[in-house]
Coordinates of C-alpha atoms and ligand atoms in Angstrom, one line a residue:
X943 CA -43.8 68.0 170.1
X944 CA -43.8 67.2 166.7
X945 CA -43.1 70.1 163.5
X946 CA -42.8 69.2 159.7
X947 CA -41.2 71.7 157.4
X948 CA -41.6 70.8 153.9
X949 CA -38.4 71.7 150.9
X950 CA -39.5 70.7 147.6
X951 CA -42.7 70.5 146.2
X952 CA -43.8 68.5 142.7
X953 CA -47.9 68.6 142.7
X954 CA -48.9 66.6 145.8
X955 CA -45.3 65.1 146.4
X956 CA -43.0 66.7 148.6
X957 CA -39.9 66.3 150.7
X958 CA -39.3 68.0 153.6
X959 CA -38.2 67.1 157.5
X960 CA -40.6 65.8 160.3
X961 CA -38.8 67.1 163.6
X962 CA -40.0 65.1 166.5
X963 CA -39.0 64.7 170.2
X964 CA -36.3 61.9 169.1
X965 CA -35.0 62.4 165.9
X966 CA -35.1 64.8 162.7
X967 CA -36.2 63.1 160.0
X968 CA -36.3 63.4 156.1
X969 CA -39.6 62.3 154.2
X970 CA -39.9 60.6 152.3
X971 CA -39.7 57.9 154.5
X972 CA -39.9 54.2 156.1
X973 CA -39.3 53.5 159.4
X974 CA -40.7 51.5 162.5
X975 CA -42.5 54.4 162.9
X976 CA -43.0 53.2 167.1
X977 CA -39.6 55.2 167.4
X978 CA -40.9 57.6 166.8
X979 CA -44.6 57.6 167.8
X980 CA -44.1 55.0 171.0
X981 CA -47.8 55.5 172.2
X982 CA -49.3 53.9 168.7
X983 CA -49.2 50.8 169.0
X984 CA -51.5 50.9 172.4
X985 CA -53.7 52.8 170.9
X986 CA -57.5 52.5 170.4
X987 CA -59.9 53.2 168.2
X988 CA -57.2 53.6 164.8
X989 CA -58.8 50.8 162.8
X990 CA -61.7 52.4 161.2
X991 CA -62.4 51.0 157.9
X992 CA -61.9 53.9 155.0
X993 CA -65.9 52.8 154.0
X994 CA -67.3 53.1 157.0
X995 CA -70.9 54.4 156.8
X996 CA -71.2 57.8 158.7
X997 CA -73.4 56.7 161.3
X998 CA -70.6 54.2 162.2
X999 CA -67.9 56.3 162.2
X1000 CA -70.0 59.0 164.5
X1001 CA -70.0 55.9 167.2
X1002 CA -66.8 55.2 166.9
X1003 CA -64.6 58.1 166.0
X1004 CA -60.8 57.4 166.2
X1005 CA -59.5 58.7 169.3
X1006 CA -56.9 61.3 168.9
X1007 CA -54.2 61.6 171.6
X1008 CA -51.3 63.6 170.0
X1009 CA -49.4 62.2 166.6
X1010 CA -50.1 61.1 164.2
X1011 CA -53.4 62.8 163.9
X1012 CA -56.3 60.3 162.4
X1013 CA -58.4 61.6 159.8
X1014 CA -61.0 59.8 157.9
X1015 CA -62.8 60.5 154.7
X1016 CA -66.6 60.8 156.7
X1017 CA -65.0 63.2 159.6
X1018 CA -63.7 67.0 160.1
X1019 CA -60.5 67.4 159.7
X1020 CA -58.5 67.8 163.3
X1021 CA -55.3 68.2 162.0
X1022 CA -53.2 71.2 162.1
X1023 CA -50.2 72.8 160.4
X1024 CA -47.1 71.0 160.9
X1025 CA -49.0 67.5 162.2
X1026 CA -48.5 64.2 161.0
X1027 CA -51.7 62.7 160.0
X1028 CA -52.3 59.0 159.8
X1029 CA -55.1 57.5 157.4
X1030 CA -55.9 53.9 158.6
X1031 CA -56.6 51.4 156.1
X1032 CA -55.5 53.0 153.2
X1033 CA -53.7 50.2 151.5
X1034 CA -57.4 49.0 151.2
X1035 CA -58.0 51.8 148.9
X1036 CA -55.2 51.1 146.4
X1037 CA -57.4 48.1 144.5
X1038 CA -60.2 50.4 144.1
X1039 CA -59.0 53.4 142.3
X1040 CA -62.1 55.6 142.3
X1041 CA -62.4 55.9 145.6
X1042 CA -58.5 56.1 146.5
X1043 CA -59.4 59.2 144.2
X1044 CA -62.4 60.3 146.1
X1045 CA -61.0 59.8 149.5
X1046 CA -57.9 61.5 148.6
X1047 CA -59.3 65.1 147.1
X1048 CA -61.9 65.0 150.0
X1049 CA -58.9 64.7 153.0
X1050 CA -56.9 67.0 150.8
X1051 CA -59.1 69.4 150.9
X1052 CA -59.8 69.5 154.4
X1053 CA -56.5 69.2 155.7
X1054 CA -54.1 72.1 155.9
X1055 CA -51.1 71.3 153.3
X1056 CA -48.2 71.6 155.6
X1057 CA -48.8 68.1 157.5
X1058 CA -46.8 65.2 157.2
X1059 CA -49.1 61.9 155.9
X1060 CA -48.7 58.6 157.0
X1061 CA -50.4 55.7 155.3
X1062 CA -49.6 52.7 158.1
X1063 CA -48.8 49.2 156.5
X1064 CA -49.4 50.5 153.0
X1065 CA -45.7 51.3 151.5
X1066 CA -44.3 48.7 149.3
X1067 CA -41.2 49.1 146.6
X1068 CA -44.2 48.3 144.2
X1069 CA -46.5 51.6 145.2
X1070 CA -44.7 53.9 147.0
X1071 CA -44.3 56.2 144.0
X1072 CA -48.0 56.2 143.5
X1073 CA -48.5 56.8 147.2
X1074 CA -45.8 59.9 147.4
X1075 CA -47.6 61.7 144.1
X1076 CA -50.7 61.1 145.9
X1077 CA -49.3 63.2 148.6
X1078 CA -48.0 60.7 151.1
X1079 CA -44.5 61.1 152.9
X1080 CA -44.4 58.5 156.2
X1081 CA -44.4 54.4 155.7
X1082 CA -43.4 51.3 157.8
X1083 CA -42.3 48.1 157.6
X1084 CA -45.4 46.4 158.2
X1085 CA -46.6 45.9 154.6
X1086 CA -43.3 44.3 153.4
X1087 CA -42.8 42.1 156.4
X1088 CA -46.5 41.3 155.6
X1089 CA -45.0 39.9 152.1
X1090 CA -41.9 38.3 154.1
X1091 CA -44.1 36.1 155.9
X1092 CA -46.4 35.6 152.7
X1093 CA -42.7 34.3 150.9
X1094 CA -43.0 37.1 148.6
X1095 CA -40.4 38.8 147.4
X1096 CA -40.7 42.8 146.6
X1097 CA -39.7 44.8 144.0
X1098 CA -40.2 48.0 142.2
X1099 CA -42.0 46.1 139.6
X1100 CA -44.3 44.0 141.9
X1101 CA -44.4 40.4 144.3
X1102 CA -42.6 37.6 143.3
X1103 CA -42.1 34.3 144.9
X1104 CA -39.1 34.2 147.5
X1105 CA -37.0 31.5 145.2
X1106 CA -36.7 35.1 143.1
X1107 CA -34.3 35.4 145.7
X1108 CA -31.5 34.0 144.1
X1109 CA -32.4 34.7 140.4
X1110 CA -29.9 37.9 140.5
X1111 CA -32.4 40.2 140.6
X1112 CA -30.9 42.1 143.3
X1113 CA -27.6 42.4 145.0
X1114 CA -28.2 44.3 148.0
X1115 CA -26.7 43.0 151.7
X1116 CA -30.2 40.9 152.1
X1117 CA -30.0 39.1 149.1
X1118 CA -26.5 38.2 149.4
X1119 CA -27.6 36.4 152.9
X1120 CA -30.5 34.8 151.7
X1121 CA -32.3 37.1 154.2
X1122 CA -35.8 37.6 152.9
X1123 CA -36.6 40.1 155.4
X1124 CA -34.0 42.5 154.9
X1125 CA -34.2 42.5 150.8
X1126 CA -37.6 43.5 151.3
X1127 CA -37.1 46.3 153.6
X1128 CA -34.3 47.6 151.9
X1129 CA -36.0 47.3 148.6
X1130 CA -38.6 49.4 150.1
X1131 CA -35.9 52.2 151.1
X1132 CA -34.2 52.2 147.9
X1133 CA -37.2 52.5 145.7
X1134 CA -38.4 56.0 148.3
X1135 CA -34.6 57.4 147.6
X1136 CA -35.4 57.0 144.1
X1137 CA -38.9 58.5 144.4
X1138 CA -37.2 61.6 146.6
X1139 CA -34.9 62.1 143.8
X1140 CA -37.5 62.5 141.1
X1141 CA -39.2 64.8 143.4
X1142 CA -36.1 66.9 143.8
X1143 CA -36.0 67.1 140.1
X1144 CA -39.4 68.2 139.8
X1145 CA -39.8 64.7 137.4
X1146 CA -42.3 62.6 139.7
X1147 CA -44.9 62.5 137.4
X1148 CA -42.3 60.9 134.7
X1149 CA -41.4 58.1 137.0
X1150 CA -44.9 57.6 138.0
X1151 CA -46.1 57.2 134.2
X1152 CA -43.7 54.6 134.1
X1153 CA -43.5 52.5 137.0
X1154 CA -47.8 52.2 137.2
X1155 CA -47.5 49.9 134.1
X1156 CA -47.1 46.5 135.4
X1157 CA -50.6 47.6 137.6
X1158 CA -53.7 48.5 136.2
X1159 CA -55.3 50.2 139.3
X1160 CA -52.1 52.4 139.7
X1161 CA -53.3 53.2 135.9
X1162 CA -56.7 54.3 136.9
X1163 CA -55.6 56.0 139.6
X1164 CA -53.4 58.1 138.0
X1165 CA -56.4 58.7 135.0
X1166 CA -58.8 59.1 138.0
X1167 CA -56.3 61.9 139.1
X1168 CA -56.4 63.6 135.8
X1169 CA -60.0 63.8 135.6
X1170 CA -60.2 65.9 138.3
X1171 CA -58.4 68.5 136.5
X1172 CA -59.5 71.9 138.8
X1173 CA -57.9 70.0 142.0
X1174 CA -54.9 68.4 140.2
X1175 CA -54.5 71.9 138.5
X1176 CA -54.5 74.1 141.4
X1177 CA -51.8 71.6 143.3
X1178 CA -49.5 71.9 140.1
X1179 CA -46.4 74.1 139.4
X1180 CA -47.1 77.0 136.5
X1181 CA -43.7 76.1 135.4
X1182 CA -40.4 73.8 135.4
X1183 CA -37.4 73.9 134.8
X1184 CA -36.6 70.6 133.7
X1185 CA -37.7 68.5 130.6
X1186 CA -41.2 67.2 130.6
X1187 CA -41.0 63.6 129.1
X1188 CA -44.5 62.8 127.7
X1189 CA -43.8 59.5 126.8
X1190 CA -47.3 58.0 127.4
X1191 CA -51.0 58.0 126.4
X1192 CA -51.7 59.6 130.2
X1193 CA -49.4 62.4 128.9
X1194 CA -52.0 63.8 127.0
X1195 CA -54.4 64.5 130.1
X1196 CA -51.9 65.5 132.2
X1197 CA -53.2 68.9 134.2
X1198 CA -50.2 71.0 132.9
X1199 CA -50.9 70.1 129.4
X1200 CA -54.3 70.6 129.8
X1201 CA -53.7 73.9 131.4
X1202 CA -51.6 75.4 128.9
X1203 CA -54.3 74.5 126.3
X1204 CA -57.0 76.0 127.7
X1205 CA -54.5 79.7 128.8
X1206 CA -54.0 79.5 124.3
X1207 CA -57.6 79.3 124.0
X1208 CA -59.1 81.9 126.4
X1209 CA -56.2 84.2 128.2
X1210 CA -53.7 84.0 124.7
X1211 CA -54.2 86.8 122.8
X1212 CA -52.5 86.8 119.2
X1213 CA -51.4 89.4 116.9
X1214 CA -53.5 91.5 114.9
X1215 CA -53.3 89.5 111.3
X1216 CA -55.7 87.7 109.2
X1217 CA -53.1 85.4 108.0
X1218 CA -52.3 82.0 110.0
X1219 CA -49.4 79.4 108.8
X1220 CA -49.7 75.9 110.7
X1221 CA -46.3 74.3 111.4
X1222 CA -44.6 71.4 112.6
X1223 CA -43.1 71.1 115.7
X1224 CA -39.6 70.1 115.9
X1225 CA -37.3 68.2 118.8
X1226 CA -34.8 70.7 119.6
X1227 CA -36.9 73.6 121.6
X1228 CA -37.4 76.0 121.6
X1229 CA -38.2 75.4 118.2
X1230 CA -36.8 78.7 116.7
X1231 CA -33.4 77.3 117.3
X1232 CA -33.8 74.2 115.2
X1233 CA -32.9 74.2 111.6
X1234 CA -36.1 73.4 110.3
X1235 CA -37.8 76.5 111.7
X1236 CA -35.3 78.8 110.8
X1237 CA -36.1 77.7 107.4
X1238 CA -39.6 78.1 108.2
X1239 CA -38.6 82.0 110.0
X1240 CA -36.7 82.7 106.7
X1241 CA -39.9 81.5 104.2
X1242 CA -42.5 82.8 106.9
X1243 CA -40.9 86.0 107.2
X1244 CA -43.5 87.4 109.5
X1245 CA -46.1 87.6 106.6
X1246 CA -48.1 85.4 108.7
X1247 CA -48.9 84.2 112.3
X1248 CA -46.7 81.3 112.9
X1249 CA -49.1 78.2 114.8
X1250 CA -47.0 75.4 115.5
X1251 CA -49.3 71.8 115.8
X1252 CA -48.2 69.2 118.5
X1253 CA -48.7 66.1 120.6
X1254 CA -49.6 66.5 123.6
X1255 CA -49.8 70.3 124.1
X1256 CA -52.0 70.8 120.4
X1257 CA -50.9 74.3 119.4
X1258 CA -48.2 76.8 120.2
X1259 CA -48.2 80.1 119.2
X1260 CA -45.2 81.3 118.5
X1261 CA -44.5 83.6 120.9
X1262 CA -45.1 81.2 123.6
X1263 CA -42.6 78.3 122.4
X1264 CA -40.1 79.2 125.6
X1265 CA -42.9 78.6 128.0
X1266 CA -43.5 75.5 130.1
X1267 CA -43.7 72.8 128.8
X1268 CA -43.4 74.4 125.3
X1269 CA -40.2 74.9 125.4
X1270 CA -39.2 71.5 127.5
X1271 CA -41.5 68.9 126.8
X1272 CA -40.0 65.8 124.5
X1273 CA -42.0 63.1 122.8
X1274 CA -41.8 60.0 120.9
X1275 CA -41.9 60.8 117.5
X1276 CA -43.0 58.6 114.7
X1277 CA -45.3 60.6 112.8
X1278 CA -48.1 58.3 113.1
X1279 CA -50.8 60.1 115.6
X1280 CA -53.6 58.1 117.6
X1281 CA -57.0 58.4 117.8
X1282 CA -57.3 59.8 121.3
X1283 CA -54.3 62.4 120.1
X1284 CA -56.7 63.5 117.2
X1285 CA -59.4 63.9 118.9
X1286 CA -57.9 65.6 121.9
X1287 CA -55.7 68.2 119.5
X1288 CA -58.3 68.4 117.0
X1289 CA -60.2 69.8 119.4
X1290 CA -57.9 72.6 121.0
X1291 CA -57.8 73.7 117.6
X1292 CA -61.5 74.0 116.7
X1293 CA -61.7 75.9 119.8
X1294 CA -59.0 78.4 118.9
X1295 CA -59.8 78.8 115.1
X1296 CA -63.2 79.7 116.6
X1297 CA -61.9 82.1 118.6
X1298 CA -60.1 83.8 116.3
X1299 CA -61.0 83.8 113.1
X1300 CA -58.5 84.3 110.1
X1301 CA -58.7 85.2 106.6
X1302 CA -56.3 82.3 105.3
X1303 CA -55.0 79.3 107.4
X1304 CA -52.0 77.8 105.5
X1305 CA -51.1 74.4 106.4
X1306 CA -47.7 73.6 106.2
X1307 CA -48.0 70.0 107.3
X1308 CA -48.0 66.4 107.0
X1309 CA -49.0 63.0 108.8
X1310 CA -50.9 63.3 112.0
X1311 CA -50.1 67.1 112.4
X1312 CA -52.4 68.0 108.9
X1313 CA -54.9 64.9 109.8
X1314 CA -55.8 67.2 113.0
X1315 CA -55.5 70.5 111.2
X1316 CA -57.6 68.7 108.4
X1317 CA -60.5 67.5 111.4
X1318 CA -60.3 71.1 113.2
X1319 CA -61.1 72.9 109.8
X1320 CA -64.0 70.8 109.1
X1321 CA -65.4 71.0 112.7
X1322 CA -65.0 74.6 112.3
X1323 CA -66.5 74.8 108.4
X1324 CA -63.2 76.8 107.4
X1325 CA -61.3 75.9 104.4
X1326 CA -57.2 75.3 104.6
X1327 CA -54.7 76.3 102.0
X1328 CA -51.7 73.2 101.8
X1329 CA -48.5 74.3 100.9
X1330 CA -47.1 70.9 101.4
X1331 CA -48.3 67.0 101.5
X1332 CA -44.8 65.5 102.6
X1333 CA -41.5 67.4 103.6
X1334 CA -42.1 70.4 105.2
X1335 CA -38.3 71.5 105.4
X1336 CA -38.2 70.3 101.4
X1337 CA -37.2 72.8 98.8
X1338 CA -40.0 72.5 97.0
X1339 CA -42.9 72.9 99.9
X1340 CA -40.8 75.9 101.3
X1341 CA -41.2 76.9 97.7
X1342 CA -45.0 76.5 97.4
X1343 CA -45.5 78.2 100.9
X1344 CA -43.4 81.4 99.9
X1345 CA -45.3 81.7 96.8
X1346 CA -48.9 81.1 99.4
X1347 CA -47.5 84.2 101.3
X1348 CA -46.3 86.8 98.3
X1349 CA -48.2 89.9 98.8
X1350 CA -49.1 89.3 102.4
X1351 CA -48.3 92.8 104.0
X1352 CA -45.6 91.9 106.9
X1353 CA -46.9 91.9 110.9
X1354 CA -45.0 93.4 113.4
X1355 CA -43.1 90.8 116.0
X1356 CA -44.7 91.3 119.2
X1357 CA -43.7 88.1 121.2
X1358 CA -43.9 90.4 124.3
X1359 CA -47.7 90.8 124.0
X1360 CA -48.3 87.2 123.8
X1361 CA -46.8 86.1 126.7
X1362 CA -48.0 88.4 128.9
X1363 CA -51.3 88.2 127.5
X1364 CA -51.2 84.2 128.2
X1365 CA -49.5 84.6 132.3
X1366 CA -51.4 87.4 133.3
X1367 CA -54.8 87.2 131.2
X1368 CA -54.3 90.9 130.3
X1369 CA -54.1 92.7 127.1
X1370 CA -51.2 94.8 128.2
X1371 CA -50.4 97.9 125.6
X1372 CA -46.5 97.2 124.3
X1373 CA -46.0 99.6 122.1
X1374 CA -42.8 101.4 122.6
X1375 CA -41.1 98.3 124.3
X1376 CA -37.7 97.6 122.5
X1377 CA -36.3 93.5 123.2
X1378 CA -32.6 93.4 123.5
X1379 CA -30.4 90.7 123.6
X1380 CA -30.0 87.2 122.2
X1381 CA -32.8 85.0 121.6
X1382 CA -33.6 83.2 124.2
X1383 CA -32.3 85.7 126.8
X1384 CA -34.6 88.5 126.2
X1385 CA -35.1 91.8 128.1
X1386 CA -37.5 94.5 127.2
X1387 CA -37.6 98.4 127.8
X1388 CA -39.2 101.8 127.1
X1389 CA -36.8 104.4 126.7
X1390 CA -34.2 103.6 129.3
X1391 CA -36.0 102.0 131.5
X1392 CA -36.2 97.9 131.9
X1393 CA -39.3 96.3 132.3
X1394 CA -39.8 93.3 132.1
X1395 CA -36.8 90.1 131.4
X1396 CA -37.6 86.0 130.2
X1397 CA -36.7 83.7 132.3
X1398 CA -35.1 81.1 130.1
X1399 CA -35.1 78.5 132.5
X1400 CA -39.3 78.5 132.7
X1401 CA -40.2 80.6 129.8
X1402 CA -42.2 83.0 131.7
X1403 CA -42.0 86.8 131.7
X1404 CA -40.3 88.6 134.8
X1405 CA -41.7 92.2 135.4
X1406 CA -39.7 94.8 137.4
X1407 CA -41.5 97.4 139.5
X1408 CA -41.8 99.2 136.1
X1409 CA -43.1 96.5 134.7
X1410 CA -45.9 95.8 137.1
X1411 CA -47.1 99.6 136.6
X1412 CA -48.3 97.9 133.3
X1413 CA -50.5 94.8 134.4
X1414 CA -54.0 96.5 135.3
X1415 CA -54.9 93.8 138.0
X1416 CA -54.4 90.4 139.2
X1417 CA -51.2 88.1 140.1
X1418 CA -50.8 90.5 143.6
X1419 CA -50.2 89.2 146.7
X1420 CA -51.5 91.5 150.0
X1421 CA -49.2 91.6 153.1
X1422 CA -49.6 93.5 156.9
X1423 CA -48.1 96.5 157.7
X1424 CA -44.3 95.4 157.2
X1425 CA -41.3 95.5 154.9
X1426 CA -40.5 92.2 154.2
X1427 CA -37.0 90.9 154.6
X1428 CA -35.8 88.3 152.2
X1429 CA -38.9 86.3 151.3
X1430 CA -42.4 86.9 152.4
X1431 CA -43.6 84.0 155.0
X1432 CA -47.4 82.6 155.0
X1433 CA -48.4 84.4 158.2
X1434 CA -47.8 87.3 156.6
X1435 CA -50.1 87.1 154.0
X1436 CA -53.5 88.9 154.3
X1437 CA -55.3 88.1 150.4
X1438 CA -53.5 86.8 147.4
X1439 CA -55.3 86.6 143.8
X1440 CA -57.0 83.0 143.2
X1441 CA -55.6 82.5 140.0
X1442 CA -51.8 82.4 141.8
X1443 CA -50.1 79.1 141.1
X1444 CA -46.7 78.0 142.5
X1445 CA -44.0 79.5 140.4
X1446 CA -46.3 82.1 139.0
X1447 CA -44.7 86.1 139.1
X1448 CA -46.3 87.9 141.8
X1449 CA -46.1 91.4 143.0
X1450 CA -46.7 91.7 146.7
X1451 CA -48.3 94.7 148.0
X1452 CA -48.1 95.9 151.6
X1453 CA -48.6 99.2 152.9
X1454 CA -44.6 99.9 153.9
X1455 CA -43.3 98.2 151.0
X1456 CA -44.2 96.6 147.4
X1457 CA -42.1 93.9 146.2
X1458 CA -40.9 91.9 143.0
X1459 CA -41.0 88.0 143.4
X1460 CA -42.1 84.4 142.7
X1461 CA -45.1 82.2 144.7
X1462 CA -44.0 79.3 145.8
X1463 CA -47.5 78.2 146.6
X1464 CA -51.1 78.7 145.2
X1465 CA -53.5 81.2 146.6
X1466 CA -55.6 78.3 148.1
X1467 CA -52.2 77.0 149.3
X1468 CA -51.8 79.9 151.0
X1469 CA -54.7 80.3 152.8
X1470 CA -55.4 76.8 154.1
X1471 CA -51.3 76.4 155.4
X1472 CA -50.2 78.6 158.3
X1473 CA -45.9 78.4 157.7
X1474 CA -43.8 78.4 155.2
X1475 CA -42.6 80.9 152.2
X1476 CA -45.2 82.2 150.2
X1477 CA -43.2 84.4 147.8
X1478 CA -39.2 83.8 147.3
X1479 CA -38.9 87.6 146.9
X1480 CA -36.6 89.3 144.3
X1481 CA -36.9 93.1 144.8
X1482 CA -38.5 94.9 147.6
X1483 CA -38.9 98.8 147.3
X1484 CA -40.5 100.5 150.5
X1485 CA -43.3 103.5 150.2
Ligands
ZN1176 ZN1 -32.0 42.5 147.5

């Protein structure tokens, strides 16, 4: 008997426990995994190269006797919920990224999300953390005693020769006895507790962005990753709660970056003016609080739609600067932009200003910020009024941009109609709706009724039952005939909305009961997993 339950998510990563007939225990992991799976190492048939033609692999299909379930890229998947699956041979596909990429989506895809995976003799301190954000969770010993008996001594930040031993590198109980054997597995343990804690943090993809550095195929792998944007998407949280560090060039095609671009450009609808200002962004988010935009707020005053410009995510309206990662990501900052940044924001931008059009785009700008504006307004064949060259916060540019904006009739703040126009992809009628409270801790009503609160840990919009009456379609979740008590599980899901991420707001409909809540998986995550919560509930009203 074998049962994995997995706690915390980040994209493909996750922790969680693998319950077998001997012992409970928590992935990620390294162990000789024999303990736990004595009937492995007799085992035929496990060997299978991961290129194996098809005709080969129909003659010789691994033989599956209970765990680990093998699964190979050329067969069905025989896995079910809650197995461990084993992939032979995969360390073979970490020096040739595209089709460790390949192979990955394809037995992703297949096999049913809440399963354990085991890569055998893969898992060294030097690739685990690519492995685990590839969606990996089980490892032995057998790659690093491989490196033992090669004299090679493992770190986080590759193979050295064993004399590295007693260069004070490392201090652990191995090294302090000259025992080779024992730094390297204990390297190997230490470097998955640090993994596990990035994971519980929600951060992997920070660590990972720094640790592939010292190897370029964990580098393409990672880019390989990003380019397949619609399966990397769909696998991704809608929001955090933590910062998102995007402190490398890879930042700028990661999926949730991407994904927030392209919800500005087609679900995002903005207010009803003719007038645009282009902004800077600025370090302290979200960026109303900072003193530079509440110079800009005081200039500005709403005689214009405020667009800020930024690396990576390329433009945030205004009323979405408390959404993920708007209001959480940080960046080096140096004012100098790359080409690949230009390009990439330039780009976002075109699309929008084509989009929607404005009477007067006012860019209140310098460096790479108005060098992108600058490129977007010639792709588009628009012309941009500059209130500034240098200094946005100066006296003198806030001057120029308040004289820019005398006579511009004042727009109504509707921050509420942007948001939800940009989670839920509907153009939702606010009119009426009074915010209270303190920026950012807003909650909205008609009359005396509340209906909808942000959540100023994410940034995204929290409807009541009210509140829901309001969105036309979409973001619903369809249960049996019950009344769900506390959250609602995956077997109790009939049909969910494809466009449902994890984290996204949800209202779950069954015929006893509607209820309030948060997925904790995608639609397609959902489907294709037969346990676990599907919605962490928050209030249930029966009918
Ligand atoms: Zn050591």
């Amino acid at each position: 008997m074998i049962r994995f339950d997995i706690r915390k998510r980040d994209g493909l990563a996750r922790t969680g426990i693998l319950q077998t007939d001997v012992m409970s225990l928590k992935l990620p992991a390294a162990l000789e995994v024999e303990t736990i799976f004595p009937d492995l190492e007799t085992r035929d048939g496990t060997n299978l190269p991961l290129c194996a033609p098809p005709a080969l692999v129909r003659h010789y299909p691994p033989l599956n006797t209970g765990q680990p379930v093998s699964i190979h890229p050329r067969l069905d998947n025989p896995a079910q919920s809650g197995d461990c699956v084993m992939v032979a041979g995969w360390h073979t596909a970490l020096s040739n990224p595209r089709n460790y990429v390949d192979w990955l989506i394809g037995l992703k895809e297949k096999t049913p999300i809440d399963t354990a995976w085991y890569a055998p003799a893969s898992g060294l301190p030097s690739n685990v953390h690519i492995l685990c954000y590839s969606g990996f969770d089980l490892f032995d010993f057998r790659a690093v005693d491989l490196q033992t008996s090669k004299m090679q001594f493992c770190t986080p930040e590759g193979e050295f020769p064993a004399d590295a031993i007693d260069g004070g590198i490392c201090t652990c109980s191995g090294c302090r006895n000259k025992n080779l054997k024992m730094h390297n597995r204990q390297a190997l343990l230490c470097e998955l507790a640090l993994v596990t804690h990035f994971i519980e943090t929600s951060q992997l993809r920070d660590l990972v962005e720094s640790r592939c550095r010292l190897n370029a195929a964990q580098v393409a792998i990672l880019r390989h990753l990003d380019n397949h944007y619609p399966f990397m998407e769909q696998h991704l949280p809608v929001a955090r709660r933590c910062v998102m560090r995007a402190n490398s060039g890879e930042s700028l095609q990661r999926a949730e970056i991407r994904r927030f671009a392209e919800r500005v450009i087609t679900r995002y609808l903005p207010p009803k003016t003719d007038v645009a200002v282009l902004l800077p962004c600025s370090a302290k988010k979200p960026y109303s609080l900072s003193q530079s935009h509440r110079k800009f707020g005081r200039v500005v005053a709403g005689r214009a739609h405020e667009l800020i410009v930024t690396s990576p995510l390329g433009l945030v309206p205004r009323e979405l600067e408390c959404i993920y990662p708007a209001g959480h990501y940080d960046v080096p900052v140096t004012g100098y932009w790359d080409a690949e940044e230009c390009a990439v924001i330039s780009e976002i931008l075109t699309r929008y200003f084509k989009r929607h059009p404005y009477r007067r785009i006012i860019a209140h700008l310098e460096g790479g910020a108005l060098k992108v504006a600058k490129l977007a307004a010639e792709n588009c064949g628009i012309t941009l009024e500059y209130s500034c060259e240098a200094h946005p916060t100066g006296e003198a540019a806030l001057n120029r941009l308040d004289n820019a904006l005398a006579g511009e009739r004042r727009i109504r703040d509707d921050r509420l109609h942007g948001m939800l126009s940009f989670q839920f992809g509907a153009d939702i009628e606010t009119k009426g709706i009074i915010p209270r409270g303190r920026f950012p801790e807003l909650f909205y009503s008609r009359g005396s009724v509340q209906l909808f609160s942000l959540d100023t840990g994410t940034g995204l919009i929290r409807p009541t039952l009210d509140g829901w009456d309001l969105i036309p379609a979409g973001y619903r979740i369809t249960i049996d005939d019950f009344v769900p008590e506390g959250d609602v599980l995956v077997p109790g899901v009939t049909g969910a909305d494809p466009a449902i991420r994890d984290g996204d707001e949800v209202l779950v409909v069954g015929a006893r009961a509607i209820a309030t809540g948060r997925a904790a998986l995608s639609a397609g995550e959902m489907i294709r997993s037969c346990r676990g919560v599907a919605v962490r509930v928050r209030k249930i009203k029966r009918i």
